[in-house]
GROMACS .gro file of C-alpha atoms in nm:
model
  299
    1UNK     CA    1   1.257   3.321  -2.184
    2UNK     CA    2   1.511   3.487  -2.394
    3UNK     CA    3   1.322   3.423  -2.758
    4UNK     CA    4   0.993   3.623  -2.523
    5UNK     CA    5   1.220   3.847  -2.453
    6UNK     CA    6   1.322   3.979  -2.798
    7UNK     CA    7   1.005   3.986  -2.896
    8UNK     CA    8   0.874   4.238  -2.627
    9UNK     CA    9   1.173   4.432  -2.709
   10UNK     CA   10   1.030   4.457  -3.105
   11UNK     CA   11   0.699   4.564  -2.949
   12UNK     CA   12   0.852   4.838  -2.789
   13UNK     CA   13   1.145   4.961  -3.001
   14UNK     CA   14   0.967   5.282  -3.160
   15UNK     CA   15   1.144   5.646  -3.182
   16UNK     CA   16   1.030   5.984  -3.290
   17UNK     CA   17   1.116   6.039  -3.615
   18UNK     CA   18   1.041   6.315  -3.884
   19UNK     CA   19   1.235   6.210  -4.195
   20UNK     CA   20   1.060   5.930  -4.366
   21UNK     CA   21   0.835   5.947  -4.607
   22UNK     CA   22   0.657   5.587  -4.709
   23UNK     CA   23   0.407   5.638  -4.972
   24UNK     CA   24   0.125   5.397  -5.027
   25UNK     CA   25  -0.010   5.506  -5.384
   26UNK     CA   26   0.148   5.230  -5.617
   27UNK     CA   27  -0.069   5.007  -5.819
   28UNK     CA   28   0.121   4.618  -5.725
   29UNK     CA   29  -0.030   4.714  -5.310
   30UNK     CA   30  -0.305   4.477  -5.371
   31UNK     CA   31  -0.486   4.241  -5.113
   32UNK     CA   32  -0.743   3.971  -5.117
   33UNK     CA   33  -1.042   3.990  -4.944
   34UNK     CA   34  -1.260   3.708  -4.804
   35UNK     CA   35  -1.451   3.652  -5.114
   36UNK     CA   36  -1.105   3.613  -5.291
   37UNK     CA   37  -1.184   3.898  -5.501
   38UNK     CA   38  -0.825   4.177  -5.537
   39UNK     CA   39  -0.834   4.511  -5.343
   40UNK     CA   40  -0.637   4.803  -5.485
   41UNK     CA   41  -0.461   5.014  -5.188
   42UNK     CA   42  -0.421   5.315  -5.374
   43UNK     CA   43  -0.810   5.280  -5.395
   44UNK     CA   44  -0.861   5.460  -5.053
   45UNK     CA   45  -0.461   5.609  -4.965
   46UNK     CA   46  -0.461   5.966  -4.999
   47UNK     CA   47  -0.872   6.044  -4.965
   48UNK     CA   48  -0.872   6.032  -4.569
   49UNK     CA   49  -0.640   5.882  -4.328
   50UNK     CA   50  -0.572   5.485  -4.313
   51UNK     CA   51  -0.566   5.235  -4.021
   52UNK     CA   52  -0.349   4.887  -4.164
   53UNK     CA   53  -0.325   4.655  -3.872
   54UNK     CA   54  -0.068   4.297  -3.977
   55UNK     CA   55  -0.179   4.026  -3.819
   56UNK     CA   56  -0.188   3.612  -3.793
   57UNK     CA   57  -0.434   3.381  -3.596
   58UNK     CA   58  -0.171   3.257  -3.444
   59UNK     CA   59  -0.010   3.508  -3.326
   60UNK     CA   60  -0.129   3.522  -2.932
   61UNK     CA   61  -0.050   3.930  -2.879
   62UNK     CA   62  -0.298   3.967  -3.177
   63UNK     CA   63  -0.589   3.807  -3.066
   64UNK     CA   64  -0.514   3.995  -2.746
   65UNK     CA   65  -0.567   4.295  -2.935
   66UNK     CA   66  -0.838   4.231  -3.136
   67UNK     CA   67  -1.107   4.388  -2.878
   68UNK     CA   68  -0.907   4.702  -2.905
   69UNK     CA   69  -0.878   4.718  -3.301
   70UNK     CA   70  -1.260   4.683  -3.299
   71UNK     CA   71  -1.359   4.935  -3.046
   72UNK     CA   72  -1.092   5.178  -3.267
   73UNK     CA   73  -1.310   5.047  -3.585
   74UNK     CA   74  -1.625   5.091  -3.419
   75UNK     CA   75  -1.517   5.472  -3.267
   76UNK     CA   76  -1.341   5.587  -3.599
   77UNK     CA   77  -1.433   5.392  -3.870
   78UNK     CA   78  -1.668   5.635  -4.057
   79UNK     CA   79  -1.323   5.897  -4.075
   80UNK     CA   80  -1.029   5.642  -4.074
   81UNK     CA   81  -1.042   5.405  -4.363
   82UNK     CA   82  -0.950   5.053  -4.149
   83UNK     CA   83  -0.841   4.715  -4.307
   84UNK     CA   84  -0.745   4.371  -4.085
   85UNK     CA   85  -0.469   4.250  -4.289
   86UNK     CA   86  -0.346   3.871  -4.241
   87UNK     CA   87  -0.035   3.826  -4.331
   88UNK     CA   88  -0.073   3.490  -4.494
   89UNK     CA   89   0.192   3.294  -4.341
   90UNK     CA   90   0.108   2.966  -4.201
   91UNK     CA   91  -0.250   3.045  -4.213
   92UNK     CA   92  -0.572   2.980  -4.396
   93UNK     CA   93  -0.938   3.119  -4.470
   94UNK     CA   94  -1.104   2.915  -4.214
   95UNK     CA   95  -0.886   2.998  -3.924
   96UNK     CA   96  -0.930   3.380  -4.049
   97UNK     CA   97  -1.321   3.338  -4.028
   98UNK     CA   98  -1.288   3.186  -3.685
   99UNK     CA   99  -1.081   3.494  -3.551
  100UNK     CA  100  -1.363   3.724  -3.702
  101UNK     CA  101  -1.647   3.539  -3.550
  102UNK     CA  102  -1.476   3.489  -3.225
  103UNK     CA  103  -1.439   3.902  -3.199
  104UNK     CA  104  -1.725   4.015  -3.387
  105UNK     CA  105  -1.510   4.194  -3.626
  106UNK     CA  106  -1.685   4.419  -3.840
  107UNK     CA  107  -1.409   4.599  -4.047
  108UNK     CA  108  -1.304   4.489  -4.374
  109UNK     CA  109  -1.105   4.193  -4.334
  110UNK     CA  110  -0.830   4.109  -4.613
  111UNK     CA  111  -0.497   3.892  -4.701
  112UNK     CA  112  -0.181   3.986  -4.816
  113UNK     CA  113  -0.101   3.697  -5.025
  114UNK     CA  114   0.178   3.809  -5.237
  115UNK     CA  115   0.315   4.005  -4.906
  116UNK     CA  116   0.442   4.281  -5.125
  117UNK     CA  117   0.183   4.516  -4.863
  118UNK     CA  118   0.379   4.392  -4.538
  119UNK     CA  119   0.754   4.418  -4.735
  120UNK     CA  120   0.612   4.766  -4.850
  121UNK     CA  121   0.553   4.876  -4.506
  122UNK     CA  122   0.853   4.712  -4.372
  123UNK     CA  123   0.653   4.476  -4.105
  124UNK     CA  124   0.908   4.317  -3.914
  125UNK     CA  125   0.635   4.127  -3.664
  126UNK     CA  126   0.311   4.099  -3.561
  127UNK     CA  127   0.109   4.272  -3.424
  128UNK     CA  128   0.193   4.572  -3.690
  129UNK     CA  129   0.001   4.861  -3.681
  130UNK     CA  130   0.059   5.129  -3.957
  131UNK     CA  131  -0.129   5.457  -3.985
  132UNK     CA  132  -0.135   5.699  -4.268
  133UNK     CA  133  -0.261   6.024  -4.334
  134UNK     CA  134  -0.553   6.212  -4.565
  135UNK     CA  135  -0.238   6.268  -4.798
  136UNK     CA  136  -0.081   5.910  -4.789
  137UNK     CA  137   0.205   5.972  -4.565
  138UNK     CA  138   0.298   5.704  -4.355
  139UNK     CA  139   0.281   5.885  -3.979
  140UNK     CA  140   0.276   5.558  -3.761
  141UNK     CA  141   0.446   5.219  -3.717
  142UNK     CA  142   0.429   5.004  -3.393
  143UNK     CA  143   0.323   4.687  -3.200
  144UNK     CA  144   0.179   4.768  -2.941
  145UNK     CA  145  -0.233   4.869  -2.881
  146UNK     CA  146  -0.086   5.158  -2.611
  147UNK     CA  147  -0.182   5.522  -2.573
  148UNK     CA  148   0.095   5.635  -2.823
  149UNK     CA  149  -0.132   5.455  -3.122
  150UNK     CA  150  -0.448   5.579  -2.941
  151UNK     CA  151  -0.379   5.936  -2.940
  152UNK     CA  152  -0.252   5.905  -3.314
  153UNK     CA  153  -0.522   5.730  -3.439
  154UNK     CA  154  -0.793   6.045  -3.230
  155UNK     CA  155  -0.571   6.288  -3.385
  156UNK     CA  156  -0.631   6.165  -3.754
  157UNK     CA  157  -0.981   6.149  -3.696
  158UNK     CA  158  -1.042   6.516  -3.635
  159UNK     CA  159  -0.858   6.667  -3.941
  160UNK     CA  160  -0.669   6.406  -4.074
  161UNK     CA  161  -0.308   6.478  -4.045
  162UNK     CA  162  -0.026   6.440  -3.742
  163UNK     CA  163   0.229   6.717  -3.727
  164UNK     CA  164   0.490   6.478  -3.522
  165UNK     CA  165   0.545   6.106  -3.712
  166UNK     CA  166   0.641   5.828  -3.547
  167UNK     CA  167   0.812   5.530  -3.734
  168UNK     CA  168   1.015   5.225  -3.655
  169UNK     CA  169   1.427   5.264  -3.676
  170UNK     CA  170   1.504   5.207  -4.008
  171UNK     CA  171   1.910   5.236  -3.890
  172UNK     CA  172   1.960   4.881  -3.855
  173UNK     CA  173   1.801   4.772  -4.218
  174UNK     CA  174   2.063   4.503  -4.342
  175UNK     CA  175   2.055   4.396  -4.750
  176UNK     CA  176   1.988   4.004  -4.777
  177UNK     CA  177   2.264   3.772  -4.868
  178UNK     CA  178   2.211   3.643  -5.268
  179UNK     CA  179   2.078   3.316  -5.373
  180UNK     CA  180   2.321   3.138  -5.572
  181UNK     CA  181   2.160   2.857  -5.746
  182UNK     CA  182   2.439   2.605  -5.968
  183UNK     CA  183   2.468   2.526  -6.289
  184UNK     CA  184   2.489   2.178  -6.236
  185UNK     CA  185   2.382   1.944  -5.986
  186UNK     CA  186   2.114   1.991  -5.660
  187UNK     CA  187   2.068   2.252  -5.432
  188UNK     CA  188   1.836   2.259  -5.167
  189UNK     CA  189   1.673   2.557  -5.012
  190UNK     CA  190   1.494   2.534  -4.678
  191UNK     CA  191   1.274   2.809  -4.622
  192UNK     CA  192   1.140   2.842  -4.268
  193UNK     CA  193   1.142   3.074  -3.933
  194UNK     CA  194   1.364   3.057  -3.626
  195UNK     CA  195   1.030   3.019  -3.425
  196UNK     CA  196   0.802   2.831  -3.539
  197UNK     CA  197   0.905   2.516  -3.359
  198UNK     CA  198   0.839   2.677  -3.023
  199UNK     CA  199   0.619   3.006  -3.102
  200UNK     CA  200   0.351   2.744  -3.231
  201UNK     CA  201   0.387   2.486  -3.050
  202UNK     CA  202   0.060   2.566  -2.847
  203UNK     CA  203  -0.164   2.678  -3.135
  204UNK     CA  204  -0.036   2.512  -3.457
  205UNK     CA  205   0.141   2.226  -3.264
  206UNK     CA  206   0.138   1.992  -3.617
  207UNK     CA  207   0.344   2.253  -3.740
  208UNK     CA  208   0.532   2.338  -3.516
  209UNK     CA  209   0.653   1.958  -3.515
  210UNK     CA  210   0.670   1.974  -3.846
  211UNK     CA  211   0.935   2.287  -3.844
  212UNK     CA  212   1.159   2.090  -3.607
  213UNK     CA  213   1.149   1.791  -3.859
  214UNK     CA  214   1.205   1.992  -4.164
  215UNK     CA  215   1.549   2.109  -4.018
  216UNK     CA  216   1.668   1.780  -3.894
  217UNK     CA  217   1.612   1.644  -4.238
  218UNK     CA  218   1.820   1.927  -4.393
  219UNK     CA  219   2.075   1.844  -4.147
  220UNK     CA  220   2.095   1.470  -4.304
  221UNK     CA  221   2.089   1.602  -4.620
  222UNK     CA  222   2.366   1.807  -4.589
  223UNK     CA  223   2.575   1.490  -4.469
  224UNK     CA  224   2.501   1.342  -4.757
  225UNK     CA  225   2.676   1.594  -4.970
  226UNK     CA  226   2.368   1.788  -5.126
  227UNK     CA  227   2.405   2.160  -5.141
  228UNK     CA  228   2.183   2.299  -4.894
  229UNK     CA  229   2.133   2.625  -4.710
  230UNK     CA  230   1.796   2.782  -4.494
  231UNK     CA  231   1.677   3.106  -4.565
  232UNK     CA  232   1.440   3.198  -4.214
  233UNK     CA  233   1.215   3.473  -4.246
  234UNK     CA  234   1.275   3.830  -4.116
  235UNK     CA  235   0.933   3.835  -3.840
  236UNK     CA  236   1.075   3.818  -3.553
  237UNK     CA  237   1.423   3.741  -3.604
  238UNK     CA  238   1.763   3.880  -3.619
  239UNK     CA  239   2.107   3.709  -3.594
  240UNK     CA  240   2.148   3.646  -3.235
  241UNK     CA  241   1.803   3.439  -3.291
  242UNK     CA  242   1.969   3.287  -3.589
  243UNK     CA  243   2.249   3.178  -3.352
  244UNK     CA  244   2.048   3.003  -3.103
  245UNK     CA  245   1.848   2.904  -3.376
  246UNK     CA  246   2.177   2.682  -3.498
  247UNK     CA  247   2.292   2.565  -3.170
  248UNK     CA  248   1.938   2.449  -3.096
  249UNK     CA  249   1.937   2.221  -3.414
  250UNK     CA  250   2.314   2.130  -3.446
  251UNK     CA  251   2.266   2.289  -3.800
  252UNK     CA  252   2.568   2.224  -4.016
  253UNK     CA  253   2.510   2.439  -4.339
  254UNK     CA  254   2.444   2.811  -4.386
  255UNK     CA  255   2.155   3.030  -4.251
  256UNK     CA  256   2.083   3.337  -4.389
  257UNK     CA  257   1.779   3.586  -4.246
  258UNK     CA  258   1.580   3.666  -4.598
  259UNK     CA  259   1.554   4.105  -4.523
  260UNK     CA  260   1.356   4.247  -4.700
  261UNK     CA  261   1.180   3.916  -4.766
  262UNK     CA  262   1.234   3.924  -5.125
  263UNK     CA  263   1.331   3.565  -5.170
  264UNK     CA  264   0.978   3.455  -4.954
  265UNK     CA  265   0.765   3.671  -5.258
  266UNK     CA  266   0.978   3.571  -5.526
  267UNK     CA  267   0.932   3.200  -5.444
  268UNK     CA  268   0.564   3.274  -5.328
  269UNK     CA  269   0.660   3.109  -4.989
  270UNK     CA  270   0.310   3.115  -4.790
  271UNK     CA  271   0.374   2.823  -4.494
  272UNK     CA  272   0.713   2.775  -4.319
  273UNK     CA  273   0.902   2.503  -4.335
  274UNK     CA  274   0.939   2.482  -4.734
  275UNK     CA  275   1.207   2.306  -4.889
  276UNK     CA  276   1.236   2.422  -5.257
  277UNK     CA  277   1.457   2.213  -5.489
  278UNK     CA  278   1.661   2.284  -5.784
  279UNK     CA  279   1.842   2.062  -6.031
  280UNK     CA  280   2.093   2.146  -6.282
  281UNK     CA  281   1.953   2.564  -6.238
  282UNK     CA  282   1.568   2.493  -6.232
  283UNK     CA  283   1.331   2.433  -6.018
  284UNK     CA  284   1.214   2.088  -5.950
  285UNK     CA  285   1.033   2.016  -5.687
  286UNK     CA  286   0.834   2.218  -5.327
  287UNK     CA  287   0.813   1.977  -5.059
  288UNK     CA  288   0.606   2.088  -4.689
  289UNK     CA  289   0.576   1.761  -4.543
  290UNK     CA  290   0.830   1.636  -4.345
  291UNK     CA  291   0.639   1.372  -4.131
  292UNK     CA  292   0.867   1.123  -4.404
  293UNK     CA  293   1.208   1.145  -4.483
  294UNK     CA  294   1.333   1.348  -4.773
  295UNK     CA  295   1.494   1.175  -5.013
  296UNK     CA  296   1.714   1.344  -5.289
  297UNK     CA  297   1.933   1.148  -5.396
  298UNK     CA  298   1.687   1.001  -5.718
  299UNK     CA  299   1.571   1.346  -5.801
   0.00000   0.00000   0.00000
């Protein structure tokens, strides 16, 4: 009940804020629509106000409010520029044309595959909603579908700006831990989420088995004297998750919560668990599966 828990209190942590000022006019926010062709952001920031809403298909809160972002499409979509984005994590084009069938969702519908877009507007978890004005300010963050993003998103419609932001707390924002990759010898990264053993097991359950094996096979690795460490995403998570996250699995080398999710992009890390493998200082080898053992010895 406790991992529910934190994640109801991400949905609701919001404060008032007027300081911040995220700007979406830089050329590398691009996304991928459903015909694969590349979507510029700065295409449509800065003409009339924005609606981005983050989401998965398996996230269950999102699908929950996918009757709501549609009505909101369907009310204010000829003066609020709207895009569904999916994240791109653990997900693929077919489940994405499922969701949109399933909902009859009628606004433009696109990926962030580099996640550069989500890192840009410093998603933390899905459901993300983020609203911007006719000038490109960014005037809204939250999770939830609730009056507070109702009345922002009827403000923006009638002339396109909100006097009064409000933005997650960016107080707590915590610089990630370096990568050290040796010289000499093998190092093994594990890249992979403190949830997605349990969060999926109902909808993705092959994965979500396939999470719990990745880290027990780290664990055997690390007995057997390889260098390895797990780098867990930021959705969702923050150290006390990371904590239960190691008692849960016994885990006996370092964990470190990727903020900022720079090492995720660099690597181009798109499904959790990912175990990326380095020899002598270069890379050598991506491995997903975990349904066999892992075996580094020979590499």
């Amino acid at each position: 009940m406790m991992k529910f828990k934190y994640i109801k209190l991400l949905w609701v942590f919001l404060y008032f804020s007027s300081s911040q000022h995220l700007l979406a006019n830089e050329s590398n926010l691009v996304l991928k629509n459903q015909q694969g062709e590349l979507f510029e952001l700065n295409k449509i920031v800065g003409k009339k106000p924005v609606y981005l809403k983050f989401w998965a298909t398996w996230c269950k809160p999102c699908m929950e409010q996918m009757p709501h972002f549609q009505q909101a499409y369907e009310q204010y979509g000829d003066t609020i520029d709207t895009i569904a984005i999916n994240i791109d994590l653990n997900d693929d084009p077919t489940a994405v044309a499922a969701v949109k069938k399933e909902f009859n969702l009628t606004m433009p519908i696109m990926s962030d595959h580099t996640a550069k877009v989500a890192q840009h507007y410093q998603f933390i978890g899905t459901p993300f909603h983020v609203l911007l004005d006719k000038t490109g300010k960014v005037i809204f963050q939250g999770h939830e579908a609730d009056k507070a993003l109702d009345n922002t998103v009827r403000l923006l419609s009638h002339d396109g700006v909100v006097a009064k932001p409000r933005l997650l707390d960016e107080g707590n924002k915590q610089a990630a831990t370096a990568l050290v990759i040796p010289e000499f010898g093998l190092k093994a990264i594990l890249y992979t989420a403190t949830w997605c053993d349990w969060y999926l097991a109902d909808t993705r359950p092959k994965m979500a088995t396939n999470c719990a094996a990745a880290q027990k096979q780290i664990n055997l690795l690390t007995n057997q004297g390889i260098d390895t460490e797990a780098r867990v995403s930021q959705l969702w998570t923050d150290q006390a998750a990371v904590d239960e996250y190691i008692e849960k699995f016994k885990v006996i080398h370092p964990v470190y919560i990727d903020h900022g999710n720079d090492l995720f992009i660099d690597n181009k890390i798109s499904s959790v668990p990912t175990l990326v493998i380095y020899k002598n200082g270069h890379m050598v080898n991506r491995i997903s599966d975990f349904t066999s053992p892992v075996n580094l010895q020979s590499k």
